[in-house]
Short mmCIF file of C-alpha atoms and ligand atoms in Angstrom, two decimals:
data_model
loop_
_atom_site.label_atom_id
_atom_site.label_comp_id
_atom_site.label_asym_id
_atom_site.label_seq_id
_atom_site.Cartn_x
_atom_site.Cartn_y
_atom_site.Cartn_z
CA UNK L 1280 47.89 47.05 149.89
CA UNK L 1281 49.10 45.35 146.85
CA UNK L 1282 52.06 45.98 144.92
CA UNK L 1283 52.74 45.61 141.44
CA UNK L 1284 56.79 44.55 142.66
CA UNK L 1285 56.91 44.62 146.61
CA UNK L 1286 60.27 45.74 147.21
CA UNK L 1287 59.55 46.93 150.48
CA UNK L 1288 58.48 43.40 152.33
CA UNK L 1289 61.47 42.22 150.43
CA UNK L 1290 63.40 44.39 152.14
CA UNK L 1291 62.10 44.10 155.57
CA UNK L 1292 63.22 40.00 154.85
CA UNK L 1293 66.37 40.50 154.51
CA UNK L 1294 67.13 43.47 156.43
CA UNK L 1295 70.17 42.10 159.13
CA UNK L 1296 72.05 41.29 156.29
CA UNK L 1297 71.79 44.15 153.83
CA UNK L 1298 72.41 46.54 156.65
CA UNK L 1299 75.14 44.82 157.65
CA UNK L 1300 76.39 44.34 153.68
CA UNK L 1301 75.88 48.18 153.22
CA UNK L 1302 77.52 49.08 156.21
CA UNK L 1303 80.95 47.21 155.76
CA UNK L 1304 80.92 48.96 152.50
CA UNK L 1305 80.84 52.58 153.86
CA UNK L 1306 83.67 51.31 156.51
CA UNK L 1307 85.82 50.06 154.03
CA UNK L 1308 85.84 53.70 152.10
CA UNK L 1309 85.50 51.75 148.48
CA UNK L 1310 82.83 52.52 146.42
CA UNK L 1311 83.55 51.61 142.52
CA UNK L 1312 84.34 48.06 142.29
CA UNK L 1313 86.54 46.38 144.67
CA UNK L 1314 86.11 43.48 146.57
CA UNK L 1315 82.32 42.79 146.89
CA UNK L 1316 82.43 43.42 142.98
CA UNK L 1317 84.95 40.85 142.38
CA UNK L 1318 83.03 38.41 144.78
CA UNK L 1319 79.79 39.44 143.06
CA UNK L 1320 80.93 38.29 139.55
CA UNK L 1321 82.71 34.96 140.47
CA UNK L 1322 79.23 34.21 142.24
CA UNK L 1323 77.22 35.13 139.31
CA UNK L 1324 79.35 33.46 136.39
CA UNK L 1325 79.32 30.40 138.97
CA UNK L 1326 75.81 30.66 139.09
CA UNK L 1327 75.36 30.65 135.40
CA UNK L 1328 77.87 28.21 134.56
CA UNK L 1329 79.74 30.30 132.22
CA UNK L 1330 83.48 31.53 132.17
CA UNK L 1331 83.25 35.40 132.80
CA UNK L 1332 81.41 38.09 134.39
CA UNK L 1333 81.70 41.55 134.37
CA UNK L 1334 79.19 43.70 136.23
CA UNK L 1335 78.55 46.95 135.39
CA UNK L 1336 76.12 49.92 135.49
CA UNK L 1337 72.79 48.73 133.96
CA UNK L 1338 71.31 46.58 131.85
CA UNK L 1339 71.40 49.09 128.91
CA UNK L 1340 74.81 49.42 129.51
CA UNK L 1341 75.73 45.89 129.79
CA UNK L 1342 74.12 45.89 126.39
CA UNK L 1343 76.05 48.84 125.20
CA UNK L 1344 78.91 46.93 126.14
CA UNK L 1345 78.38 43.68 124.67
CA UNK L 1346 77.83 45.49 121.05
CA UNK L 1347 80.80 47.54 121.87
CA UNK L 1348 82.63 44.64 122.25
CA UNK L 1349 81.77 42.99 118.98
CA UNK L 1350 82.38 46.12 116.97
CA UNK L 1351 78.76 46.62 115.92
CA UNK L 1352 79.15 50.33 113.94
CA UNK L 1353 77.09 52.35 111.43
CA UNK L 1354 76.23 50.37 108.09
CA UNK L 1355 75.84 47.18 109.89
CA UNK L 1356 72.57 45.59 111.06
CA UNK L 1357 70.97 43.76 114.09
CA UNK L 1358 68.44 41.55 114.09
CA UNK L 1359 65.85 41.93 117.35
CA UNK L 1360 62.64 41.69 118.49
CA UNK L 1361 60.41 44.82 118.64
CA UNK L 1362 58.11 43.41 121.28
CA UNK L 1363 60.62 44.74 124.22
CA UNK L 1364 61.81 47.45 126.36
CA UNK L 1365 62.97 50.10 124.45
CA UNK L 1366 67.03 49.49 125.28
CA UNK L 1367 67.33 46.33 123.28
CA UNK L 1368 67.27 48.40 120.39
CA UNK L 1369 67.98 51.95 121.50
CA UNK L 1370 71.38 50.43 121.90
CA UNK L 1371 72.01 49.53 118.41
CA UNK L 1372 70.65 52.59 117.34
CA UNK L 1373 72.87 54.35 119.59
CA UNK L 1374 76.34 52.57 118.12
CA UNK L 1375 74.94 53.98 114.68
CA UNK L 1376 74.07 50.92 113.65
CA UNK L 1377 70.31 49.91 111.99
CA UNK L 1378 67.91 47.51 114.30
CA UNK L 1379 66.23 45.08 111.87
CA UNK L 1380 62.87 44.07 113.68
CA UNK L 1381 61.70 40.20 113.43
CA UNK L 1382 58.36 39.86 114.85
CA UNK L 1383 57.33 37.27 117.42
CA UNK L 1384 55.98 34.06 118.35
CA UNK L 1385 52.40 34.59 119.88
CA UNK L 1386 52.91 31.66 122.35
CA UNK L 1387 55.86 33.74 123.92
CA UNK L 1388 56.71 36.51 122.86
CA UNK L 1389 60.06 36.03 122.06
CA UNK L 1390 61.50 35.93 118.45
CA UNK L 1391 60.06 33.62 115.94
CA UNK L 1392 63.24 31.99 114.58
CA UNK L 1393 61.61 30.89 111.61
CA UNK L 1394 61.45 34.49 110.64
CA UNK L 1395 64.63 35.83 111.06
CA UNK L 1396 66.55 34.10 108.22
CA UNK L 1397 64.39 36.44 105.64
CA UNK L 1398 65.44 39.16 107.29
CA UNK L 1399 69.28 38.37 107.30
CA UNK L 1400 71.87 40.56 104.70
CA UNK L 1401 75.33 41.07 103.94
CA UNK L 1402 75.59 43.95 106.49
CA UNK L 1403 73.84 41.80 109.40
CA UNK L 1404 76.59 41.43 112.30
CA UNK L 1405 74.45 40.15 115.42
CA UNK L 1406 71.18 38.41 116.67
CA UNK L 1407 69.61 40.45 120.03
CA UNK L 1408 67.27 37.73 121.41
CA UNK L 1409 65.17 38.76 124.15
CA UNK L 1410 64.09 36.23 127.01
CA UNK L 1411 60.57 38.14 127.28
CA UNK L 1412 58.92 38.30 130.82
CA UNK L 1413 61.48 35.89 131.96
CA UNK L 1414 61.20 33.14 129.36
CA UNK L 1415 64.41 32.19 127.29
CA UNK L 1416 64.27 32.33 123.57
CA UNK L 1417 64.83 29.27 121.13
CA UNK L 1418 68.46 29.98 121.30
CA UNK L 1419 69.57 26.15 119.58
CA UNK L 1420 67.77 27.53 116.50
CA UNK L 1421 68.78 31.06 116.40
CA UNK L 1422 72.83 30.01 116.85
CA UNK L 1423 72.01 27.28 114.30
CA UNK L 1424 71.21 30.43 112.01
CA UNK L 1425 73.96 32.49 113.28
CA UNK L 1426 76.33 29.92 112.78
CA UNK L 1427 75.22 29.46 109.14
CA UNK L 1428 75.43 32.46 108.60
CA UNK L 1429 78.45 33.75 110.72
CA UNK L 1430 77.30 36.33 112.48
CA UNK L 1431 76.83 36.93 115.98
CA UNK L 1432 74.00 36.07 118.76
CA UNK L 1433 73.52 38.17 122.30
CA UNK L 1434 70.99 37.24 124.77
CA UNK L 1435 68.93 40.14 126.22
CA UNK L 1436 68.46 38.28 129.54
CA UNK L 1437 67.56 41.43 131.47
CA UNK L 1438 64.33 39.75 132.42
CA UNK L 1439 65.48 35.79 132.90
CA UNK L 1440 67.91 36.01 135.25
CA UNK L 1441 67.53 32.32 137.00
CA UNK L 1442 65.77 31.16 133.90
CA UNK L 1443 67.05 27.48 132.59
CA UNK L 1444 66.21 26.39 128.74
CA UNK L 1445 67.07 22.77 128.53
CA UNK L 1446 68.74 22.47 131.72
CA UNK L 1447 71.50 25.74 130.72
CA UNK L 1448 70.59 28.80 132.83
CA UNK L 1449 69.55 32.36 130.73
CA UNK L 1450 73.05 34.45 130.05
CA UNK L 1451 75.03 31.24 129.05
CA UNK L 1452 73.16 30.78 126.06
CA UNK L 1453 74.88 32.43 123.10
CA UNK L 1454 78.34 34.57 122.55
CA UNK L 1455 77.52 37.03 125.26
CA UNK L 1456 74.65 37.16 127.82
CA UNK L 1457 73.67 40.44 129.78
CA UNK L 1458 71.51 40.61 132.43
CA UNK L 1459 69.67 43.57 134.62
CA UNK L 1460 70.14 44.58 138.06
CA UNK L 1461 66.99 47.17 137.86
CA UNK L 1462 65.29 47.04 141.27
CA UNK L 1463 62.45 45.47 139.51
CA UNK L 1464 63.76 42.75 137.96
CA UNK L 1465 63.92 39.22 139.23
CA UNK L 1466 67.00 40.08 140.76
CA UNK L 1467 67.63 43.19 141.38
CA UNK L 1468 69.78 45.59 143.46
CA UNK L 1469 68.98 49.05 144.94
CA UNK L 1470 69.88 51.23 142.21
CA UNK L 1471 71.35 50.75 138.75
CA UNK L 1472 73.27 47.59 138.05
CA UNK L 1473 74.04 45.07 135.13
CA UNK L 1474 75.98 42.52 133.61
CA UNK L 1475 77.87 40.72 131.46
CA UNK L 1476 78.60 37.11 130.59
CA UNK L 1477 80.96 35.78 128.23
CA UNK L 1478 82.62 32.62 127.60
CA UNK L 1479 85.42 33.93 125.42
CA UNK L 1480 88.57 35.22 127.11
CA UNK L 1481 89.67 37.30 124.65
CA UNK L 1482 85.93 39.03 124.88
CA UNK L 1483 85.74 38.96 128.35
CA UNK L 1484 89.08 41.08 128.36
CA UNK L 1485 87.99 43.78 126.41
CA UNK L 1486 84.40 44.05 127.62
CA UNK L 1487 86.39 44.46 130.79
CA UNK L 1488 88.43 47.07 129.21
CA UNK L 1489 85.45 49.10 127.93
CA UNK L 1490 83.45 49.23 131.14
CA UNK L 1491 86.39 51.32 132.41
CA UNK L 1492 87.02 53.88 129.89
CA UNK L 1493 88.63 51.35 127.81
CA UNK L 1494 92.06 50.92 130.04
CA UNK L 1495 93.77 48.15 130.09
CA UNK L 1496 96.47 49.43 132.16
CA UNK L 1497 95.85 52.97 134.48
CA UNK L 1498 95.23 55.51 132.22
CA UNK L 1499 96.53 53.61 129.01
CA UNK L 1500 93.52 53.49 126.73
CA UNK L 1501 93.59 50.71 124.53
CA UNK L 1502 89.86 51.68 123.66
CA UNK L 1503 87.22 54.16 123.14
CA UNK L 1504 85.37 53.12 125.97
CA UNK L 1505 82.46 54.10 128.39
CA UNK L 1506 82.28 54.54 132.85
CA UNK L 1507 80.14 51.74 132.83
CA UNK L 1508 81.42 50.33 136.50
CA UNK L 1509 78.89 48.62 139.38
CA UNK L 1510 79.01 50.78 142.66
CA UNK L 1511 80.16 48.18 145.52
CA UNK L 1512 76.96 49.07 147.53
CA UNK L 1513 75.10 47.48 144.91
CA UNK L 1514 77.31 45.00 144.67
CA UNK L 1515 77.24 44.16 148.52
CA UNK L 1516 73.37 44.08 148.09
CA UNK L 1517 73.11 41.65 145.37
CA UNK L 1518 75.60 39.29 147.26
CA UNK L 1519 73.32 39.55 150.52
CA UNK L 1520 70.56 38.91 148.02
CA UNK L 1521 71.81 35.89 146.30
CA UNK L 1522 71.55 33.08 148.94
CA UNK L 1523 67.86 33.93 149.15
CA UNK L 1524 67.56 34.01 145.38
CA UNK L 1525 66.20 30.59 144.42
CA UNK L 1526 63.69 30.29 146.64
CA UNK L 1527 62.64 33.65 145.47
CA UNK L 1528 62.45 32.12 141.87
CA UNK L 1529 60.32 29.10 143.43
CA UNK L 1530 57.97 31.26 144.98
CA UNK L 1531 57.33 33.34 141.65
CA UNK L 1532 56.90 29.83 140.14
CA UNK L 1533 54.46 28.78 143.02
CA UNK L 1534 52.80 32.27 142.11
CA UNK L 1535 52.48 31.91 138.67
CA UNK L 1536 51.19 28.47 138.82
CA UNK L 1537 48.45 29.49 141.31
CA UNK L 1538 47.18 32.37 139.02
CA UNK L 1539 46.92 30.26 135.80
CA UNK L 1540 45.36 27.60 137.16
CA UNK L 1541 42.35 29.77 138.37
CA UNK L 1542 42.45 32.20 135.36
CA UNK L 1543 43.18 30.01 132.75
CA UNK L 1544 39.02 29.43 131.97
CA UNK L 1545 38.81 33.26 131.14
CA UNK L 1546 41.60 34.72 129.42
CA UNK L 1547 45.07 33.14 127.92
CA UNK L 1548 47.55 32.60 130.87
CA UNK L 1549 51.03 32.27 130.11
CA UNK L 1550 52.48 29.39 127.76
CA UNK L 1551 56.13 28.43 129.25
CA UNK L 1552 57.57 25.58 126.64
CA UNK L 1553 58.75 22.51 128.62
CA UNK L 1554 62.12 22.53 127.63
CA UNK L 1555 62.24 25.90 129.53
CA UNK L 1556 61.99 27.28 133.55
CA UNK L 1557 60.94 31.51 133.73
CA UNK L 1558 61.24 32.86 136.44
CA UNK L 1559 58.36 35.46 135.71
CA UNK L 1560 59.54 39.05 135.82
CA UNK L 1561 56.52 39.38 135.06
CA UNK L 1562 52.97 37.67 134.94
CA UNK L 1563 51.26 38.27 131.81
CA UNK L 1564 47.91 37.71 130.11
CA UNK L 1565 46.26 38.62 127.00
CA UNK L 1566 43.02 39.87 127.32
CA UNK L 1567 39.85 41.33 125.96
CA UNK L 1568 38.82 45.07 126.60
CA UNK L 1569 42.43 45.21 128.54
CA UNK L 1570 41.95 49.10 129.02
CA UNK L 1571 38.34 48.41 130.62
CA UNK L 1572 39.69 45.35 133.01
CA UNK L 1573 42.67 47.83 134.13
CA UNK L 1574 40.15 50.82 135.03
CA UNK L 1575 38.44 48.20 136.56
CA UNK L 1576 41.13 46.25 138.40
CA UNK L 1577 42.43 49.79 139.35
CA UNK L 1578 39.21 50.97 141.01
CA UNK L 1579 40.12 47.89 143.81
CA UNK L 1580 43.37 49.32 144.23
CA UNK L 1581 45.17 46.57 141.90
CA UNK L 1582 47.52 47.50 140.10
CA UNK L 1583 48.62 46.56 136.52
CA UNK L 1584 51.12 47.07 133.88
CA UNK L 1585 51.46 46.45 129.90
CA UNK L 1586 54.73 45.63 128.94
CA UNK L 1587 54.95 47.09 126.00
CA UNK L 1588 51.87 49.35 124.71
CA UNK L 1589 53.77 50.66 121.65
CA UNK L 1590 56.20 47.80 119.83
CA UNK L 1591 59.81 49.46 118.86
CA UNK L 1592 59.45 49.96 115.06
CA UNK L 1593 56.01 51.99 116.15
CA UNK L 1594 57.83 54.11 118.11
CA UNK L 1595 58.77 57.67 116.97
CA UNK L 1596 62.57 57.98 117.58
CA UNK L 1597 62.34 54.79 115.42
CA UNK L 1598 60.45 56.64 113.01
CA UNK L 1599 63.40 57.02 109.95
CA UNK L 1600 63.26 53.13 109.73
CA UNK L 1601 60.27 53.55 107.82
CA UNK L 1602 57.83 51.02 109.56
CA UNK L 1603 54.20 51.31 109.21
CA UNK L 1604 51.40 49.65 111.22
CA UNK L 1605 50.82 46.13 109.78
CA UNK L 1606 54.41 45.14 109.32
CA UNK L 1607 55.09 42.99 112.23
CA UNK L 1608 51.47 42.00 113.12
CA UNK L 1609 52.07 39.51 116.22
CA UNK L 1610 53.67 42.11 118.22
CA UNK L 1611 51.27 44.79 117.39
CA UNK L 1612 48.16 42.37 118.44
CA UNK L 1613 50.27 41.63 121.54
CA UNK L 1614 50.88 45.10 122.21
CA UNK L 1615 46.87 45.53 122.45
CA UNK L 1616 46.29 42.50 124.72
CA UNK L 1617 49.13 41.91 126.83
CA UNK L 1618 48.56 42.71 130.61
CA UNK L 1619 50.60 42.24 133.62
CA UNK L 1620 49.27 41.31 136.88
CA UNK L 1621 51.27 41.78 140.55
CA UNK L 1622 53.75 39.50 140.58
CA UNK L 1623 56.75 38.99 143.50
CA UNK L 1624 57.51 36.09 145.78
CA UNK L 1625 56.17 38.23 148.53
CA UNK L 1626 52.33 38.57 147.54
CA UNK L 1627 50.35 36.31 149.50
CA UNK L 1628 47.47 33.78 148.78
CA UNK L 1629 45.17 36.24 149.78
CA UNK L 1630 45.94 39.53 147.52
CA UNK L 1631 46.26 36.86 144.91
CA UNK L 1632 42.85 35.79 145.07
CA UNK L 1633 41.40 39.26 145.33
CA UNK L 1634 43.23 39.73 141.97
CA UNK L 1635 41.91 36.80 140.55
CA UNK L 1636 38.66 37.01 141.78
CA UNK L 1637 38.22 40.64 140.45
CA UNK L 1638 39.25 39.75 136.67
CA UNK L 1639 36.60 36.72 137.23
CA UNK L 1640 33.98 38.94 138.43
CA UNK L 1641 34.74 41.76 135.52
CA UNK L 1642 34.20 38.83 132.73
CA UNK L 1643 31.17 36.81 134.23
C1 PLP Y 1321 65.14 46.24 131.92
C2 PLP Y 1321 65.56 45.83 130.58
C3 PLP Y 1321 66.74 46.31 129.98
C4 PLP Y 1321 67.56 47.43 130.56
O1 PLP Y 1321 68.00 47.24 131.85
P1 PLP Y 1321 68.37 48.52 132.76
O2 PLP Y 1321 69.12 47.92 133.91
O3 PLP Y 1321 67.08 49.15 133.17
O4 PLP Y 1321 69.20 49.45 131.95
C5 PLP Y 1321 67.12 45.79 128.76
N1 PLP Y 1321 66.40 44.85 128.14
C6 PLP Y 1321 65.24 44.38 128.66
C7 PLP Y 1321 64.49 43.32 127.93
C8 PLP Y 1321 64.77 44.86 129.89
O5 PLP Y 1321 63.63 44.39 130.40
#
């Protein structure tokens, strides 16, 4: 049977040493933060070449806490994308703060730089750029802006975790990088997880702080913070995890590849710049009669998803922005073609073909 995201053969891979990871955790009687979590983030911010991480709960969280961080409050605006998953924005939203929506490039979905300046005021505070399906965004040209402009500039890396953009991995790209933990994602734990990477000691501090009901010191509350904290069985799972990580990201390379080269004559595969790596959180297409090809696909037990059917300034808790239809064109078009396809590092040549063969045979 094919998966969409086969977390169980994953699973079965590496079984010895989660087992093992989970159980020393349950021995040791610690389960928010500790050791494994301290481990985890040296790992990761080694990983990403950057100075700080700070794990925490989720991605949307990890957002939460990177606007907290930079102060981002009601009257001020951030610039994102509104061809993403709804916590991009929901977070800005949340802080009381007013998303301004830049629409897309149509070669990769990310944020078309040369449209944000327009969109830039005296109440803009921050830049959200989204590394869409696991493709970095042009972030040299969106700092250049930001710089100009002095304002701020976090990555959204939930999805690029292991991504590079001219040789620098995704999270190190701009003031603060978050990243997802989501089971899903390219790498992901067994429950919630998320987190943070900053360059910036001072930041890193306080986004510290605010992941643990802003405390500095045992209940001394420097700031109004959140309980934001990764659980050290997740933690203990991503470490087992990481060895086994880039050869995970090769193989959803090696996947990739092998689907575009044999779809590529009937529908538009994936354009991946070359100054950039993804690591393909997800394999998508645009397509013709997409709702047709999914019935289709779905009647030989293939699953599919579109990521996203509705863009953000369509969507109805978005509704007192006061966007209509027609105002950020590329992303609604997108939003009508766009279709994922199975995609992990454990789907073999085999279930690939049977996908591939079944959107040939639904177009000939
Ligand atoms: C998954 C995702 C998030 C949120 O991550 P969670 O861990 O699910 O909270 C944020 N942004 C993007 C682009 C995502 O894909």
């Amino acid at each position: 049977m094919i998966r969409f995201v086969d977390l169980k053969r994953q699973y079965m891979e590496y079984k010895n040493d989660i087992d093992r990871a989970i159980k020393d955790v349950l021995e040791s009687g610690q389960f928010i933060l500790g050791r494994q979590v301290d481990e985890l983030e040296d790992r990761l911010a080694d990983f990403v070449g950057t100075k700080h991480c700070i794990t925490c709960s989720s991605g949307t969280d990890a957002l939460l806490l990177a606007l907290m961080a930079l102060e981002i409050k009601e009257g001020d605006e951030v610039i994102t994308t509104p061809f993403t998953f709804i916590a991009t924005a929901e977070t800005v939203a949340f802080l009381g703060a007013t998303p301004v929506f830049v629409d897309v490039s149509p070669r990769t979905f990310n944020i078309d730089p040369e449209k944000i300046e327009e969109k830039i005021t005296s109440r803009t505070r921050c830049i959200v750029a989204v590394d869409l399906y696991g493709q970095c965004a042009d972030f040299d040209r969106i700092n250049e802006i930001a710089r100009r402009y002095n304002i701020f500039v976090i990555e959204d890396g939930a999805q690029s975790f292991g991504a590079t953009y001219k040789g620098r991995f995704s999270c190190s790209l701009s003031d603060i990088g978050i990243t997802s933990f989501f089971p899903a994602k390219p790498l992901g734990c067994y429950g919630d997880g998320g987190a943070v990477f900053v360059k910036n000691d001072e930041l890193a501090k306080k986004i510290r702080a605010l992941r643990n009901h802003g405390q500095l010191k045992r209940y001394e509350h420097s700031y109004i913070g959140i309980n934001g904290r990764l659980d050290t069985i997740q933690a203990a799972i991503l470490l087992a995890k990481l060895p086994y990580f880039p050869r995970e990201i090769k193989k959803r390379q090696q996947v990739a590849t092998y689907y575009s080269e044999r779809l590529q004559s009937v529908v538009t595969v994936p354009f991946i710049e070359p100054h950039n790596t993804s690591v393909f959180a997800q394999y998508t297409i645009q397509v013709e009669r997409r709702d047709d090809l999914r019935k289709f696909l779905a009647s030989k037990d293939i699953p599919t998803a579109v990521h996203y059917p509705v863009p953000l300034h369509l969507q109805k808790c978005f509704g007192y922005l006061g966007y209509r239809k027609g105002d950020l064109p590329i992303s609604e078009e997108m939003s009508e073609k766009v279709l994922s396809l199975p995609m992990h590092p454990f789907i073999t040549r085999e279930e690939q073909d049977l996908v591939i063969n079944s959107i040939l045979d639904f177009y000939v």
